[in-house]
Short mmCIF file of C-alpha atoms in Angstrom, two decimals:
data_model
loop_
_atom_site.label_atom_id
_atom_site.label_comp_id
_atom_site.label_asym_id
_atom_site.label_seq_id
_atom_site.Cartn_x
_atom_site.Cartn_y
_atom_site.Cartn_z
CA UNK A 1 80.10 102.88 102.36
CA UNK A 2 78.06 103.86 105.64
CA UNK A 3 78.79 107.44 104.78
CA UNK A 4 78.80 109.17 100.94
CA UNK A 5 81.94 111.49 100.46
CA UNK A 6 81.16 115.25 99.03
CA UNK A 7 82.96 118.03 98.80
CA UNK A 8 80.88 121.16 99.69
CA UNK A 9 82.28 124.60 97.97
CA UNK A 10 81.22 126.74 100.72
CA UNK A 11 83.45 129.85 99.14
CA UNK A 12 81.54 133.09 100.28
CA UNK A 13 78.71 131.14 101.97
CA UNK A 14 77.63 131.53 105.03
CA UNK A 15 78.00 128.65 107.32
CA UNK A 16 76.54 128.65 111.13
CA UNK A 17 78.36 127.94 113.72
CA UNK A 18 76.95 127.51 117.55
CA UNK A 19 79.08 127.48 120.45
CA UNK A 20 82.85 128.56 122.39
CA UNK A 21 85.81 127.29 123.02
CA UNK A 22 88.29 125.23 121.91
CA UNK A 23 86.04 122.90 119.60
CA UNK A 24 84.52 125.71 118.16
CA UNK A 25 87.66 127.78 116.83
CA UNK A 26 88.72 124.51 115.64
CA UNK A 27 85.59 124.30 113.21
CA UNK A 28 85.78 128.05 112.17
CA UNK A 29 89.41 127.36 111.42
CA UNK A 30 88.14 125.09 109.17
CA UNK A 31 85.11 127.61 107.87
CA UNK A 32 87.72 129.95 107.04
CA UNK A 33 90.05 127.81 105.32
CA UNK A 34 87.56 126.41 103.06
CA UNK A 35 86.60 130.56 102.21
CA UNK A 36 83.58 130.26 104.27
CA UNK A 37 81.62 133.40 106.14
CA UNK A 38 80.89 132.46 109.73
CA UNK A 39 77.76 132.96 111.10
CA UNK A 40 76.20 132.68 114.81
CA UNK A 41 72.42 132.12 113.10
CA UNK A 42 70.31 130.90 110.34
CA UNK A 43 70.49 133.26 107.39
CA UNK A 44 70.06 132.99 103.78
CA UNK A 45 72.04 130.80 101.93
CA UNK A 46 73.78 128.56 104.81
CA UNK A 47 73.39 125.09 103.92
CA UNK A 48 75.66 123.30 106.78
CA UNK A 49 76.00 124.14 110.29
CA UNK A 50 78.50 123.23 113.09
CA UNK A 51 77.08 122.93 117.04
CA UNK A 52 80.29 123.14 119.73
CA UNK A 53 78.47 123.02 123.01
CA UNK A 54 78.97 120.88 126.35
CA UNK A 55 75.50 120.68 127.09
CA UNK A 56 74.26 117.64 125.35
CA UNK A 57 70.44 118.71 125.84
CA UNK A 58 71.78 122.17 124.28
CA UNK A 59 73.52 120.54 121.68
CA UNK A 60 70.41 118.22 120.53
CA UNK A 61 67.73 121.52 120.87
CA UNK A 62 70.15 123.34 118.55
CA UNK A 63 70.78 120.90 116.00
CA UNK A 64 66.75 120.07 115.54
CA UNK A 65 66.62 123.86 115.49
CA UNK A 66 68.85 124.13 112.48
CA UNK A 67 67.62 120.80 111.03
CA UNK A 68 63.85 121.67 110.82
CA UNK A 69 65.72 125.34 108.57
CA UNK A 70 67.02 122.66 106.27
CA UNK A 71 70.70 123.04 106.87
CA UNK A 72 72.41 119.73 107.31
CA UNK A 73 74.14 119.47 110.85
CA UNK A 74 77.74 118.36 112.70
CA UNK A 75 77.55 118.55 116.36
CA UNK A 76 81.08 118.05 117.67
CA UNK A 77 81.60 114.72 119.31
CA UNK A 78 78.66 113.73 118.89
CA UNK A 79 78.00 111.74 115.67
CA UNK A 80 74.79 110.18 116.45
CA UNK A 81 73.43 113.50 116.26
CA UNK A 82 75.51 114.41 112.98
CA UNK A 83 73.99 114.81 109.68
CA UNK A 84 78.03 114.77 108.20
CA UNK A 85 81.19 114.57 109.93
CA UNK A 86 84.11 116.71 108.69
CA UNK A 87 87.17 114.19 107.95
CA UNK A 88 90.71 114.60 108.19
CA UNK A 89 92.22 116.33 105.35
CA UNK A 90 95.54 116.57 103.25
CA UNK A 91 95.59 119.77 101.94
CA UNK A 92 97.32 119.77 98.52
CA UNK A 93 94.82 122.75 96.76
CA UNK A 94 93.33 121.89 94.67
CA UNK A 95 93.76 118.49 95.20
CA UNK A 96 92.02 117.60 98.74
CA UNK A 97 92.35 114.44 100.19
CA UNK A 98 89.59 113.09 103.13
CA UNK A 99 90.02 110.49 105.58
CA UNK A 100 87.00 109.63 107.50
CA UNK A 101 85.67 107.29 109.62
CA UNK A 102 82.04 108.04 110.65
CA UNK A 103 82.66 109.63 113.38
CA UNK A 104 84.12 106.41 115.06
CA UNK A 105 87.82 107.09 115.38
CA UNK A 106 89.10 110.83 114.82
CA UNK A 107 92.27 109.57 116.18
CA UNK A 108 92.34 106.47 113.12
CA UNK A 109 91.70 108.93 111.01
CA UNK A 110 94.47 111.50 111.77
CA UNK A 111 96.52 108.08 111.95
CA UNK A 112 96.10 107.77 107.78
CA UNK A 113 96.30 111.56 107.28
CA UNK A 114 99.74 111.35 108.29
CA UNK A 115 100.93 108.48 106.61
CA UNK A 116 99.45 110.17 103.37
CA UNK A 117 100.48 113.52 104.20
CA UNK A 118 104.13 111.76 104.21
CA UNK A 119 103.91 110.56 100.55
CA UNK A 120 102.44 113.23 98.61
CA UNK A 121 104.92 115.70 97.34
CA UNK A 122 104.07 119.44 98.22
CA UNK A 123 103.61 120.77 94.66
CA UNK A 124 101.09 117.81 93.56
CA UNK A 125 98.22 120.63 93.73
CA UNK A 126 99.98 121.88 90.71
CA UNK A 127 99.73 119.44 88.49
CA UNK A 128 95.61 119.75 88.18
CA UNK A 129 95.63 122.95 86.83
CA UNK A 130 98.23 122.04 84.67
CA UNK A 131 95.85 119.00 83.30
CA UNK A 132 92.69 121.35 83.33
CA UNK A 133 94.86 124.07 81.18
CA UNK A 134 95.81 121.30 78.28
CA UNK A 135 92.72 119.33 77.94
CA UNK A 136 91.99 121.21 74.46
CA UNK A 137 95.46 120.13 73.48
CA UNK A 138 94.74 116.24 74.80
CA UNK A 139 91.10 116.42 73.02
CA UNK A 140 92.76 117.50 69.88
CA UNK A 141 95.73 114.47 70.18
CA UNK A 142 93.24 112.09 71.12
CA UNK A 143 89.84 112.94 70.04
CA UNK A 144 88.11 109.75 71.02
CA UNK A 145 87.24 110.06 74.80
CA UNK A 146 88.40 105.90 75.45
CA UNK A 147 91.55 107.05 73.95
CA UNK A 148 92.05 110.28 75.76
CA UNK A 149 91.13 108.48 79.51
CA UNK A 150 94.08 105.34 78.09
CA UNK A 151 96.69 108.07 77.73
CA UNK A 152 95.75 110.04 80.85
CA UNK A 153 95.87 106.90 83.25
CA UNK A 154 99.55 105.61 81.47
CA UNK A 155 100.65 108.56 81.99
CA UNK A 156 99.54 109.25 85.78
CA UNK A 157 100.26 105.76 86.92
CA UNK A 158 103.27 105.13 89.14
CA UNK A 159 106.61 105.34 87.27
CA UNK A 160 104.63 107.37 84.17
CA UNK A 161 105.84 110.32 82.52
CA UNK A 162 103.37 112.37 84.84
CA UNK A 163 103.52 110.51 87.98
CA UNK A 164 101.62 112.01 90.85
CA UNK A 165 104.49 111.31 93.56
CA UNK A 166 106.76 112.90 91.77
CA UNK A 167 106.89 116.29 92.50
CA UNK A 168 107.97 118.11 89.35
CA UNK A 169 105.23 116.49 87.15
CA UNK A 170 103.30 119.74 86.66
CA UNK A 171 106.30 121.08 84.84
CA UNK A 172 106.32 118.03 82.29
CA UNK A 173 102.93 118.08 80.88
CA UNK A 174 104.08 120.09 77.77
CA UNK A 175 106.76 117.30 77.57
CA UNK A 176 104.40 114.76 77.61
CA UNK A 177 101.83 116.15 75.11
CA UNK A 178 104.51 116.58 72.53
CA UNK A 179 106.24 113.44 73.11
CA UNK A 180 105.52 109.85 71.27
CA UNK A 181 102.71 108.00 73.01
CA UNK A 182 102.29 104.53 71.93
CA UNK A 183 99.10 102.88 71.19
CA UNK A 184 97.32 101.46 73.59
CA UNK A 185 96.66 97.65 72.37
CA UNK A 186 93.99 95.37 73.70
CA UNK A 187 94.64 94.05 76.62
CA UNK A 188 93.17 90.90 78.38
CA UNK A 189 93.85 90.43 82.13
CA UNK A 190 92.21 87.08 84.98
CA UNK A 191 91.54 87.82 88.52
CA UNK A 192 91.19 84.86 89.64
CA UNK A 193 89.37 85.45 92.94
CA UNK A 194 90.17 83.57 96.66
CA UNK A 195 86.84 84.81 97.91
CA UNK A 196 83.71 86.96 97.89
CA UNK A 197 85.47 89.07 100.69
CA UNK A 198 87.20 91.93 98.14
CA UNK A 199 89.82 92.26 101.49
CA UNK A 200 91.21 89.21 100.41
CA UNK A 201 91.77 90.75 96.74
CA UNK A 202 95.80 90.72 96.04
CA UNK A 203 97.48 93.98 95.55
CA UNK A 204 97.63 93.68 91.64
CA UNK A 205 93.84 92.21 91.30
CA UNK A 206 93.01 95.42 93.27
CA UNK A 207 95.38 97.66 90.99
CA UNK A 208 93.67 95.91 87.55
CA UNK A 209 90.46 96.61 89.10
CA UNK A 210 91.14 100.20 89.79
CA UNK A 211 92.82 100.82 85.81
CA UNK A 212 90.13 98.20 83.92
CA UNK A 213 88.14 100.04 81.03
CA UNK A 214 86.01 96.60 80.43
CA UNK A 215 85.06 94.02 83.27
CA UNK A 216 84.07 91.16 82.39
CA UNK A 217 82.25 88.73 84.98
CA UNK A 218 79.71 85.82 85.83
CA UNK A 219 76.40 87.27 87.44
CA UNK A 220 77.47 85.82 90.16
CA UNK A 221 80.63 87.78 91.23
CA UNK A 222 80.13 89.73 94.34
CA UNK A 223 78.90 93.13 94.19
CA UNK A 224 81.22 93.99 96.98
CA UNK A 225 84.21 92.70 94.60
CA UNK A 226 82.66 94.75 91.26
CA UNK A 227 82.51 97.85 93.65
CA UNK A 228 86.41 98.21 94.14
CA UNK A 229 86.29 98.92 90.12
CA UNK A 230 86.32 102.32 88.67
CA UNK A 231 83.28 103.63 88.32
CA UNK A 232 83.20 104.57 84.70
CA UNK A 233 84.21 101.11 84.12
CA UNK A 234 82.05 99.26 81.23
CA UNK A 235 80.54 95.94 82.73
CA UNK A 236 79.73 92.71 80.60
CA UNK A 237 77.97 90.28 82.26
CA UNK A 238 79.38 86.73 80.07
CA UNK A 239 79.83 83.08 81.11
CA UNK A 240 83.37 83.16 79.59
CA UNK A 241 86.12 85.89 78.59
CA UNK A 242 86.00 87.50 75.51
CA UNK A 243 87.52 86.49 72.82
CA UNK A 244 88.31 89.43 71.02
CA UNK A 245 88.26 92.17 73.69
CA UNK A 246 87.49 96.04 73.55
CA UNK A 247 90.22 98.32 73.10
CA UNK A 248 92.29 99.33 76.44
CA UNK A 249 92.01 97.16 79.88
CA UNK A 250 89.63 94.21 79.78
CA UNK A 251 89.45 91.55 82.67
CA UNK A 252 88.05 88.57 83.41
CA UNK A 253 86.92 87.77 87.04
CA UNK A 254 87.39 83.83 87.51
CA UNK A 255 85.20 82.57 90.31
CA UNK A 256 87.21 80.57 93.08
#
């Protein structure tokens, strides 16, 4: 990653903002929207601030001036003066997704907003307070935490009884607590890889990679492969697969 993604809650924070025009309303749009309280100067408790101005000399004095307060900077068009850039968003509250690009391509960016924007179903924001409400009912049906993250991924993936693209999921979580969940078996899966480039990864390697609860690998497999993997992922350095694997999703990367 050349950039690290964070969400900021900037809800009744103050958050500078320097400059006029069109730029600049598009930023405190944005302030607003995310419940923040729009300043014109340093004051207690900002942590970010935007810079909108024409003047590239003004633009650089004001963002050291901010900087050297500690508040981490965006100066519109401008990312080599940028602390963060502000990506482009699908709005699905609570769920947020954020496209971004460095700074590089605003217009790539908005490119991939829409094409998500175009598959997520309005009401998917309601299915994560749905989960947060029943996670004492899923701690009590599945008390082990492995267990508990099995059922939640089966039943989020695509086609499962609380897929995210469909839009009436948040009404079916009840459904799905009550209903018959099978055991989750063992499970031993081979990427065999074409490459050290993970772009040349095949859409189901990338899909096992993304679901795996164990990943098993030579010491040698790319780190850039290994970071396409869920984070929380358990890895095993080994010189073969296991023969009796872990509970859950366990691969095996194959070398090429």
């Amino acid at each position: 990653m050349e950039q690290f993604p964070l969400f900021l809650n900037l809800r009744g924070r103050p958050v500078v903002l320097v400059g006029e025009g069109e730029a600049a309303d598009a930023k405190a749009r944005l302030i607003v929207r995310a419940g923040g309280r729009i300043v014109s100067d340093w004051e207690e408790g900002a942590a970010v601030a935007f810079v909108a101005l024409a003047d590239e000399g003004e633009a650089r004095a004001a963002a050291q001036a901010l900087r050297a307060r500690g508040l981490l900077v965006n100066v519109v068009d401008r990312p080599d003066l940028c602390d963060f850039t502000t990506p482009a968003i699908v709005d699905r509250a609570p769920v947020t997704v954020a496209i971004g690009t460095g700074g590089a391509s605003a217009g790539l960016a908005k490119a991939v907003r829409q094409r998500i924007e175009a598959l997520l179903p309005a009401r998917l924001g309601a299915l994560a307070p749905a989960l947060h409400l029943a996670r004492d009912a899923m701690k009590s049906r599945w008390p082990a935490a492995a267990d508990r993250r099995r059922a939640i991924d089966a039943a989020l993936a695509s086609g499962g009884a609380l897929d995210p693209l469909d839009g009436d999921a948040a009404d079916k979580v009840d459904a799905w607590l009550a209903g018959a969940v099978a055991a989750q078996p063992s499970r031993l899966e081979t990427i065999a890889l074409a490459s050290a480039d993970p772009d040349d990864l095949t859409l189901r390697a990338a899909r096992l990679l993304g679901e795996a609860d164990h990943i098993f690998h030579g010491a040698d497999v790319p780190a850039a492969i290994l970071d396409r993997a869920r984070a929380d992922a358990v890895r095993h350095i080994a010189d073969a697969p296991p023969a009796d694997p872990p509970p859950g999703l366990s691969l095996w990367i194959a070398q090429p």
